Structure formats: C-alpha cells, structure tokens
C-alpha cells in the first residue's frame, strides 16, 4: 500500500525567509501533484510533476521530483504572507481506479 | 479551464434525513471522486467512479452511496444523515489513463444537527 508522508505538518515562518516542504512516498511512481488549499476553500492545483528530475516553478514556489529517492520537494523562496495556506502532495500509484494518495498536508503560516 | 461544480456550498440537515450532494464536471473526465475532509484527518476517499454506472468503494464508504447515471454528474447520497457525517465534502474529477491530476470542486460544508 502506497504511503505518502509530508513534513513538516506545520510550518511557521517569517516573511522573506526560505524553506522546503518534503513529500516522501513508499512505492515507485513518477507522477506527483502539488495542491494548495486556502482556509475554508477547496484544493487548487499548483504543480504537475510527471517524470524523474521534473522541476516546475511558479512565482516564489518551486517543486521538484526525484523518483529514485521517492521524494518531492516544494521550495519557498522569500516567503510572503499570501503564501499562507495548506499544501498537499498527492502521488499517483498508477494502479486500477486512477486514485491519488494524498499526504496529510502542511499548514504554512507566513508571519509579517 | 476545467470546471467542477457542486450543488451547494453550505448545507444544514437534520439527523435521519436523506441528503443528496451533487457534482458536475464539464471536461468529459472519465473519473470522478468524493472525499470528505476533517481537521487532522486529511482527505479521505469515500467513493469513486471510473465510468458511467460504475462505482468503487474508497476508504470510508459506510453510510454513503453514490450514483453516476451520466458521465458529467456524480452524486453522493447520505441515506440517513448522522451527526458524525458533519464535514466538508469535496468532489474531484480526472481524465484517467496516464494523466491523473484531479480537479476539485468548491466543496460543500455539511452540518447535520
């Protein structure tokens, strides 16, 4: 059974600082997705990573995928308050039913 | 843009009522999913469907049923609502095949009194 672990689960950081959220998973997959959720809202797609070594960047966020290490990272550069949200990674186990397995989410609070 | 809509943003029901939550997607997606989200428990899959009239149980199907009579519409039914079904319900859809990014609807916050 595929397990997806995110860490940290809660991150409080100052504006202007850098930090990385980690997403580890337990079985082979080369498809991973990052989502953002604002309080009381639904999940919004951030990044789609579909191969080993994939790197995507949007503004102050950069996501990467290392399928050999079974690890994806979401790097935050020079954080701003607007990045405060919960971030989920989701791994595609590429099996029947096309289900994704979600991590528990990382709650990010950026303090000004 | 993919659009997934849900019938209600907020819903308040009484214990024992039959509750229908409806989800519609406009991108001809094969797969549709129902999740519930509770604080500290993350996203939990209730049911999913990979084709019209097909359904599969997820991780927590007890107390729920689903219906998919048309490709674009996936309904979640609470046969007899209970207070422990108070939650945020999220619908999602995806293409299927080798590309399974899920697109989520806005969510329905259901309160059962």
XYZ file of N, CA and C in Angstrom:
675
model
N 0.844 -1.196 0.000
C 0.000 0.000 0.000
C 0.880 1.247 0.000
N 0.579 2.151 -0.898
C 1.364 3.373 -1.000
C 1.097 4.292 0.181
N 2.170 4.752 0.795
C 2.053 5.732 1.880
C 2.780 7.003 1.454
N 2.175 8.130 1.781
C 2.736 9.434 1.433
C 2.898 10.236 2.722
N 4.105 10.680 2.976
C 4.389 11.427 4.213
C 4.909 12.805 3.866
N 4.287 13.793 4.450
C 4.747 15.158 4.289
C 5.380 15.623 5.586
N 6.417 16.420 5.443
C 6.934 17.092 6.630
C 7.598 18.399 6.242
N 7.449 19.385 7.113
C 6.713 19.313 8.370
C 5.206 19.380 8.141
N 4.439 19.090 9.177
C 2.992 19.211 9.081
C 2.542 20.635 9.371
N 3.356 21.352 10.099
C 3.049 22.748 10.380
C 4.340 23.541 10.280
N 4.245 24.674 9.602
C 5.429 25.496 9.383
C 5.065 26.953 9.575
N 5.723 27.572 10.521
C 5.535 28.994 10.746
C 6.837 29.688 10.374
N 6.768 30.616 9.463
C 7.997 31.250 9.002
C 7.806 32.752 8.840
N 8.917 33.438 8.886
C 8.902 34.889 8.723
C 8.886 35.227 7.250
N 8.282 36.354 6.953
C 8.357 36.858 5.584
C 9.814 37.033 5.180
N 10.092 36.729 3.930
C 11.437 36.910 3.409
C 12.343 35.708 3.552
N 11.916 34.739 4.339
C 12.756 33.543 4.554
C 12.464 32.467 3.513
N 13.403 31.523 3.410
C 13.244 30.369 2.521
C 12.983 29.116 3.324
N 12.243 28.213 2.745
C 12.028 26.929 3.423
C 11.583 25.888 2.402
N 11.690 24.606 2.812
C 11.317 23.498 1.940
C 10.365 22.561 2.643
N 9.330 22.159 1.924
C 8.400 21.133 2.381
C 8.752 19.842 1.649
N 8.764 18.739 2.376
C 9.164 17.457 1.812
C 7.978 16.514 1.702
N 7.986 15.743 0.626
C 6.943 14.746 0.397
C 7.634 13.432 0.033
N 7.593 12.479 0.942
C 8.185 11.158 0.710
C 7.086 10.154 0.445
N 7.363 9.208 -0.451
C 6.363 8.185 -0.713
C 7.031 6.817 -0.797
N 6.212 5.786 -0.631
C 6.789 4.472 -0.308
C 6.939 3.509 -1.477
N 6.273 3.763 -2.611
C 6.444 2.833 -3.741
C 6.744 3.606 -5.012
N 7.101 2.891 -6.024
C 7.526 3.518 -7.273
C 6.402 4.315 -7.912
N 6.714 5.534 -8.252
C 5.794 6.352 -9.037
C 6.572 7.510 -9.634
N 6.214 7.903 -10.833
C 6.846 9.091 -11.414
C 5.803 10.156 -11.741
N 4.708 10.120 -10.975
C 3.677 11.144 -11.166
C 3.265 11.695 -9.820
N 3.460 12.976 -9.655
C 3.175 13.591 -8.362
C 2.594 14.973 -8.591
N 1.660 15.339 -7.723
C 0.933 16.593 -7.866
C 0.999 17.364 -6.559
N 1.097 18.684 -6.676
C 1.017 19.560 -5.506
C -0.244 20.407 -5.614
N -0.899 20.550 -4.451
C -2.117 21.345 -4.368
C -1.973 22.362 -3.245
N -2.740 23.429 -3.393
C -2.833 24.440 -2.344
C -4.284 24.539 -1.894
N -4.484 24.702 -0.571
C -5.832 24.897 -0.050
C -5.839 26.088 0.894
N -6.640 27.096 0.587
C -6.842 28.225 1.489
C -7.923 27.863 2.494
N -7.907 28.478 3.676
C -8.873 28.128 4.723
C -10.317 28.212 4.228
N -11.066 27.160 4.445
C -12.479 27.124 4.056
C -12.708 26.934 2.572
N -11.647 26.768 1.821
C -11.790 26.628 0.368
C -11.400 25.211 -0.077
N -11.526 24.997 -1.380
C -11.186 23.687 -1.919
C -9.716 23.632 -2.342
N -9.321 22.528 -2.939
C -7.934 22.359 -3.362
C -7.745 22.909 -4.769
N -6.631 23.601 -4.936
C -6.296 24.194 -6.222
C -4.982 23.577 -6.688
N -4.946 23.166 -7.927
C -3.750 22.528 -8.471
C -2.608 23.534 -8.598
N -1.425 23.140 -8.119
C -0.242 24.005 -8.206
C 0.741 23.500 -9.246
N 1.192 22.259 -9.074
C 2.219 21.707 -9.947
C 1.890 20.270 -10.318
N 2.284 19.921 -11.540
C 2.175 18.552 -12.026
C 3.582 18.100 -12.384
N 4.047 17.035 -11.756
C 5.408 16.521 -11.993
C 5.275 15.108 -12.535
N 5.716 14.904 -13.764
C 5.421 13.635 -14.437
C 6.654 12.832 -14.820
N 7.818 13.194 -14.331
C 8.999 12.383 -14.648
C 10.095 12.661 -13.643
N 11.051 11.746 -13.593
C 12.182 11.934 -12.689
C 12.960 13.180 -13.086
N 13.286 14.002 -12.089
C 14.031 15.221 -12.387
C 13.160 16.397 -12.777
N 11.850 16.199 -12.838
C 10.966 17.299 -13.227
C 11.065 18.435 -12.213
N 11.094 19.637 -12.729
C 11.133 20.831 -11.889
C 10.148 21.840 -12.469
N 9.302 22.363 -11.617
C 8.348 23.400 -12.047
C 8.446 24.573 -11.087
N 8.276 25.766 -11.648
C 8.341 26.960 -10.805
C 7.195 27.898 -11.140
N 6.649 28.481 -10.086
C 5.598 29.481 -10.242
C 5.797 30.513 -9.149
N 6.256 31.688 -9.548
C 6.477 32.736 -8.555
C 7.522 32.317 -7.529
N 7.167 32.356 -6.286
C 8.096 32.025 -5.189
C 8.110 30.540 -4.833
N 7.389 29.732 -5.565
C 7.319 28.303 -5.300
C 7.999 27.530 -6.419
N 8.776 26.511 -5.994
C 9.402 25.616 -6.953
C 9.259 24.193 -6.453
N 8.787 23.311 -7.336
C 8.599 21.916 -6.976
C 9.509 21.048 -7.827
N 9.996 19.956 -7.209
C 10.855 19.030 -7.934
C 10.499 17.604 -7.548
N 10.932 16.676 -8.414
C 10.616 15.269 -8.182
C 11.865 14.427 -8.415
N 12.200 13.611 -7.450
C 13.288 12.636 -7.549
C 12.659 11.266 -7.349
N 12.414 10.561 -8.441
C 11.692 9.291 -8.333
C 12.573 8.200 -7.726
N 13.868 8.318 -7.879
C 14.764 7.293 -7.299
C 14.746 7.379 -5.779
N 14.730 8.598 -5.274
C 14.662 8.795 -3.819
C 13.230 8.755 -3.314
N 12.259 8.707 -4.228
C 10.831 8.749 -3.877
C 10.555 9.979 -3.038
N 10.960 11.116 -3.579
C 10.901 12.360 -2.823
C 10.555 13.517 -3.747
N 9.623 14.330 -3.287
C 9.360 15.594 -3.953
C 9.534 16.714 -2.937
N 10.000 17.848 -3.412
C 10.157 18.995 -2.535
C 9.393 20.185 -3.097
N 8.894 21.001 -2.195
C 8.255 22.261 -2.554
C 9.048 23.341 -1.838
N 9.791 24.112 -2.620
C 10.668 25.112 -2.028
C 10.030 26.490 -2.106
N 10.089 27.177 -0.987
C 9.508 28.518 -0.882
C 10.654 29.522 -0.781
N 10.644 30.474 -1.674
C 11.701 31.483 -1.688
C 11.137 32.835 -1.273
N 11.804 33.452 -0.290
C 11.406 34.796 0.164
C 9.903 34.858 0.422
N 9.471 34.094 1.398
C 8.034 33.930 1.668
C 7.325 35.271 1.881
N 6.086 35.312 1.419
C 5.201 36.450 1.664
C 3.918 35.933 2.310
N 3.194 36.830 2.950
C 2.007 36.436 3.712
C 0.985 35.697 2.846
N 0.879 36.097 1.569
C -0.113 35.483 0.678
C 0.123 34.000 0.427
N 1.297 33.507 0.780
C 1.558 32.081 0.605
C 0.984 31.235 1.754
N 0.476 31.883 2.769
C -0.123 31.147 3.889
C -1.291 30.319 3.381
N -1.206 29.000 3.593
C -2.221 28.051 3.102
C -1.800 26.662 3.571
N -2.592 25.663 3.200
C -2.188 24.277 3.420
C -1.780 23.696 2.082
N -0.650 23.017 2.055
C -0.107 22.441 0.830
C -0.125 20.917 0.927
N -0.689 20.312 -0.094
C -0.776 18.852 -0.164
C 0.042 18.341 -1.342
N 0.734 17.223 -1.122
C 1.246 16.485 -2.263
C 0.367 15.261 -2.453
N 0.292 14.784 -3.674
C -0.511 13.607 -3.994
C 0.262 12.775 -5.003
N 0.342 11.488 -4.743
C 1.123 10.583 -5.590
C 0.178 9.653 -6.339
N 0.489 9.436 -7.587
C -0.287 8.516 -8.424
C 0.376 7.142 -8.359
N -0.268 6.169 -7.744
C 0.326 4.824 -7.668
C 0.215 4.058 -8.982
N -0.418 4.676 -9.964
C -0.548 4.104 -11.315
C -1.153 2.715 -11.262
N -2.275 2.652 -10.584
C -2.958 1.378 -10.489
C -4.422 1.581 -10.823
N -5.129 0.487 -10.804
C -6.555 0.498 -11.131
C -7.310 1.579 -10.370
N -8.161 2.252 -11.076
C -9.041 3.227 -10.446
C -8.539 4.646 -10.507
N -7.277 4.827 -10.933
C -6.734 6.170 -11.092
C -6.850 7.017 -9.840
N -6.747 6.380 -8.685
C -6.812 7.148 -7.450
C -5.473 7.801 -7.177
N -5.509 8.913 -6.458
C -4.295 9.517 -5.945
C -4.235 9.253 -4.447
N -3.022 9.191 -3.925
C -2.844 9.068 -2.478
C -2.274 10.391 -1.980
N -2.993 11.028 -1.088
C -2.630 12.360 -0.609
C -1.810 12.292 0.667
N -0.872 13.207 0.791
C -0.225 13.425 2.068
C -1.178 14.125 3.024
N -0.756 14.250 4.272
C -1.618 14.832 5.311
C -1.742 16.344 5.184
N -0.846 16.945 4.417
C -0.883 18.395 4.249
C 0.084 19.101 5.174
N 0.620 20.207 4.700
C 1.500 21.063 5.500
C 0.829 22.418 5.632
N 0.563 22.805 6.872
C -0.038 24.121 7.124
C 1.089 25.135 7.198
N 1.062 26.087 6.297
C 2.105 27.115 6.246
C 1.532 28.442 6.715
N 2.182 29.049 7.679
C 1.813 30.385 8.147
C 3.021 31.290 7.978
N 2.845 32.332 7.214
C 3.923 33.290 6.994
C 3.610 34.537 7.804
N 4.509 34.849 8.704
C 4.299 35.992 9.608
C 5.028 37.216 9.080
N 4.323 38.335 9.148
C 4.962 39.572 8.677
C 5.671 40.285 9.817
N -10.703 26.046 -19.276
C -10.408 25.621 -17.904
C -11.404 24.539 -17.461
N -10.864 23.587 -16.708
C -11.728 22.564 -16.130
C -12.622 23.208 -15.091
N -13.889 22.819 -15.127
C -14.763 23.347 -14.097
C -15.502 22.192 -13.438
N -15.394 22.156 -12.113
C -16.133 21.189 -11.318
C -17.018 21.982 -10.371
N -18.312 21.734 -10.443
C -19.237 22.473 -9.589
C -19.939 21.508 -8.643
N -20.287 22.031 -7.490
C -21.043 21.262 -6.508
C -22.325 22.002 -6.205
N -23.364 21.246 -5.904
C -24.714 21.820 -5.851
C -24.877 22.854 -4.747
N -24.199 22.685 -3.631
C -24.360 23.630 -2.527
C -23.012 23.923 -1.899
N -22.805 25.127 -1.418
C -21.603 25.440 -0.657
C -21.782 25.108 0.821
N -22.999 25.387 1.308
C -23.316 25.113 2.699
C -24.666 24.415 2.755
N -24.744 23.436 3.658
C -25.981 22.674 3.787
C -26.171 22.312 5.252
N -27.388 22.486 5.738
C -27.703 22.089 7.107
C -28.863 21.113 7.046
N -28.685 19.946 7.639
C -29.713 18.902 7.611
C -29.926 18.350 9.008
N -31.045 17.668 9.155
C -31.381 17.035 10.440
C -30.963 15.573 10.413
N -30.665 15.053 11.564
C -30.360 13.629 11.718
C -31.492 12.795 11.128
N -31.094 11.770 10.347
C -32.084 10.886 9.751
C -32.554 11.293 8.370
N -32.282 12.515 7.963
C -32.687 12.956 6.622
C -31.838 12.283 5.555
N -32.419 12.152 4.388
C -31.664 11.681 3.229
C -31.069 12.909 2.553
N -29.784 12.862 2.280
C -29.082 14.038 1.762
C -28.443 13.695 0.420
N -28.606 14.589 -0.524
C -28.005 14.427 -1.847
C -26.992 15.535 -2.071
N -25.784 15.158 -2.410
C -24.780 16.133 -2.818
C -24.438 15.834 -4.270
N -24.499 16.883 -5.077
C -24.305 16.655 -6.499
C -23.041 17.343 -6.999
N -22.399 16.701 -7.947
C -21.157 17.219 -8.529
C -21.255 17.097 -10.051
N -20.879 18.171 -10.724
C -20.910 18.180 -12.182
C -19.578 18.696 -12.708
N -19.030 17.994 -13.700
C -17.802 18.464 -14.353
C -18.053 18.644 -15.840
N -17.348 19.604 -16.431
C -17.639 19.958 -17.819
C -16.517 19.612 -18.783
N -15.603 18.716 -18.368
C -14.453 18.418 -19.232
C -14.431 16.981 -19.724
N -15.549 16.302 -19.668
C -15.625 14.942 -20.204
C -14.643 13.986 -19.501
N -14.405 14.235 -18.223
C -13.494 13.385 -17.472
C -14.093 12.007 -17.245
N -13.213 11.003 -17.292
C -13.658 9.635 -17.052
C -13.936 9.398 -15.563
N -13.037 9.906 -14.732
C -13.054 9.558 -13.316
C -13.655 10.674 -12.470
N -14.416 10.276 -11.475
C -14.928 11.237 -10.505
C -14.807 10.651 -9.110
N -14.630 11.540 -8.136
C -14.298 11.118 -6.771
C -15.093 11.939 -5.770
N -15.421 11.318 -4.644
C -15.939 12.033 -3.493
C -15.028 11.804 -2.297
N -14.628 12.921 -1.671
C -13.811 12.899 -0.468
C -14.562 13.620 0.655
N -14.170 13.272 1.880
C -14.528 14.152 2.973
C -13.235 14.605 3.647
N -13.295 15.821 4.176
C -12.110 16.392 4.802
C -12.471 16.864 6.193
N -11.768 16.352 7.174
C -11.984 16.720 8.564
C -10.662 17.164 9.169
N -10.721 18.119 10.092
C -9.480 18.612 10.706
C -8.656 17.470 11.294
N -7.374 17.439 10.948
C -6.475 16.428 11.487
C -6.533 15.077 10.798
N -7.515 14.883 9.908
C -7.654 13.579 9.245
C -7.362 13.656 7.752
N -7.101 14.827 7.256
C -6.752 14.963 5.847
C -7.928 14.647 4.935
N -7.609 14.268 3.716
C -8.621 13.901 2.722
C -8.856 12.402 2.771
N -10.096 12.002 2.878
C -10.412 10.573 2.883
C -11.377 10.269 1.742
N -11.047 9.256 0.964
C -11.837 8.915 -0.210
C -13.058 8.097 0.193
N -14.224 8.547 -0.241
C -15.473 7.855 0.107
C -15.826 6.854 -0.992
N -15.983 7.355 -2.195
C -16.291 6.541 -3.368
C -15.641 7.175 -4.585
N -15.436 6.367 -5.597
C -15.020 6.916 -6.879
C -15.687 6.144 -8.000
N -15.631 6.758 -9.176
C -16.261 6.157 -10.350
C -15.349 6.374 -11.542
N -15.106 5.317 -12.308
C -14.242 5.432 -13.479
C -15.027 5.361 -14.784
N -16.347 5.276 -14.673
C -17.170 5.249 -15.880
C -18.628 5.402 -15.458
N -19.461 5.703 -16.427
C -20.885 5.816 -16.139
C -21.391 4.497 -15.560
N -22.214 4.622 -14.542
C -22.831 3.490 -13.844
C -21.827 2.598 -13.117
N -20.548 2.969 -13.108
C -19.549 2.191 -12.370
C -19.184 2.950 -11.108
N -18.987 2.218 -10.029
C -18.593 2.852 -8.785
C -17.712 1.875 -8.007
N -16.842 2.446 -7.216
C -15.961 1.647 -6.373
C -15.890 2.280 -4.993
N -15.832 1.464 -3.982
C -15.698 1.974 -2.629
C -14.293 2.522 -2.421
N -14.269 3.611 -1.676
C -12.989 4.149 -1.254
C -12.633 3.632 0.128
N -12.040 4.509 0.923
C -11.573 4.095 2.250
C -12.656 4.132 3.316
N -13.673 4.985 3.125
C -14.700 5.149 4.170
C -16.099 5.194 3.563
N -16.559 4.122 2.926
C -17.853 4.169 2.242
C -19.072 3.999 3.151
N -18.867 3.594 4.385
C -20.003 3.266 5.245
C -20.889 4.487 5.466
N -22.177 4.287 5.275
C -23.140 5.369 5.479
C -23.381 6.219 4.245
N -22.693 5.886 3.157
C -22.807 6.654 1.911
C -23.131 5.722 0.743
N -23.741 6.287 -0.272
C -23.852 5.610 -1.555
C -23.648 6.662 -2.640
N -23.484 6.217 -3.871
C -23.238 7.144 -4.972
C -24.046 6.717 -6.189
N -24.146 7.658 -7.106
C -24.843 7.379 -8.361
C -24.144 8.133 -9.474
N -23.926 7.428 -10.584
C -23.372 8.102 -11.759
C -24.133 7.609 -12.987
N -25.197 8.313 -13.300
C -26.054 7.966 -14.428
C -25.578 8.629 -15.716
N -24.900 9.759 -15.590
C -24.338 10.457 -16.742
C -22.869 10.731 -16.476
N -22.105 10.826 -17.525
C -20.659 10.963 -17.385
C -20.272 12.210 -16.598
N -21.010 13.287 -16.757
C -20.601 14.541 -16.149
C -21.070 14.705 -14.707
N -21.883 13.794 -14.215
C -22.539 14.010 -12.922
C -22.298 12.834 -11.981
N -21.907 13.164 -10.753
C -21.627 12.127 -9.750
C -22.261 12.590 -8.444
N -23.185 11.823 -7.955
C -23.943 12.209 -6.765
C -23.516 11.377 -5.565
N -23.442 12.029 -4.449
C -23.173 11.368 -3.166
C -24.444 11.415 -2.348
N -24.824 10.262 -1.801
C -26.078 10.166 -1.054
C -25.793 9.700 0.365
N -26.318 10.452 1.302
C -26.290 10.031 2.695
C -27.688 9.499 2.987
N -27.802 8.196 3.124
C -29.114 7.568 3.221
C -29.887 8.033 4.452
N -29.182 8.165 5.561
C -29.801 8.627 6.810
C -28.721 9.405 7.560
N -28.743 10.700 7.382
C -27.643 11.524 7.883
C -27.479 11.390 9.397
N -26.230 11.388 9.812
C -25.930 11.350 11.246
C -24.956 12.486 11.564
N -24.874 12.831 12.831
C -24.044 13.977 13.225
C -22.577 13.746 12.897
N -22.138 12.488 12.892
C -20.724 12.242 12.565
C -20.422 12.366 11.072
N -21.432 12.697 10.300
C -21.206 12.984 8.885
C -21.105 14.486 8.616
N -21.124 15.264 9.667
C -20.830 16.688 9.539
C -19.383 16.835 9.085
N -19.193 17.500 7.946
C -17.849 17.547 7.366
C -17.854 18.448 6.142
N -16.648 18.638 5.589
C -16.500 19.264 4.280
C -16.412 18.146 3.252
N -17.264 18.220 2.232
C -17.263 17.202 1.181
C -16.717 17.815 -0.111
N -15.730 17.130 -0.669
C -15.073 17.615 -1.877
C -15.259 16.612 -3.005
N -15.651 17.125 -4.146
C -15.763 16.315 -5.351
C -14.566 16.630 -6.242
N -14.085 15.642 -6.968
C -12.975 15.862 -7.896
C -13.200 15.018 -9.142
N -12.541 15.417 -10.231
C -12.597 14.614 -11.447
C -11.219 14.594 -12.100
N -10.994 13.582 -12.937
C -9.710 13.483 -13.628
C -9.909 12.782 -14.964
N -8.919 12.957 -15.863
C -9.016 12.356 -17.185
C -8.974 10.845 -17.137
N -8.118 10.291 -16.327
C -7.865 8.860 -16.394
C -6.711 8.583 -17.329
N -6.409 7.341 -17.550
C -5.270 6.979 -18.368
C -3.979 7.285 -17.647
N -3.040 7.902 -18.319
C -1.725 8.130 -17.716
C -1.611 9.500 -17.063
N -2.666 10.258 -17.059
C -2.585 11.607 -16.519
C -3.728 11.773 -15.540
N -3.428 11.763 -14.269
C -4.487 11.669 -13.272
C -4.581 12.852 -12.337
N -4.136 14.008 -12.800
C -4.337 15.192 -11.973
C -5.822 15.345 -11.690
N -6.154 15.526 -10.438
C -7.550 15.695 -10.060
C -7.870 17.181 -9.929
N -9.047 17.523 -10.408
C -9.545 18.890 -10.321
C -10.719 18.893 -9.351
N -10.650 19.811 -8.413
C -11.602 19.793 -7.317
C -12.698 20.841 -7.483
N -13.877 20.489 -6.988
C -14.961 21.456 -6.880
C -14.766 22.327 -5.646
N -15.650 23.296 -5.434
C -15.504 24.259 -4.347
C -15.780 23.686 -2.966
N -16.386 22.510 -2.906
C -16.671 21.899 -1.607
C -18.063 22.223 -1.096
N -18.606 21.301 -0.325
C -19.872 21.511 0.374
C -19.630 21.282 1.858
N -19.911 22.314 2.631
C -19.785 22.146 4.086
C -21.150 21.712 4.610
N -21.220 20.473 5.046
C -22.480 19.889 5.527
C -22.477 19.841 7.042
N -23.548 20.348 7.616
C -23.762 20.252 9.059
C -25.011 19.425 9.301
N -24.868 18.383 10.111
C -26.018 17.549 10.467
C -26.339 17.785 11.945
N -27.546 18.259 12.174
C -27.937 18.607 13.553
C -28.719 17.477 14.227
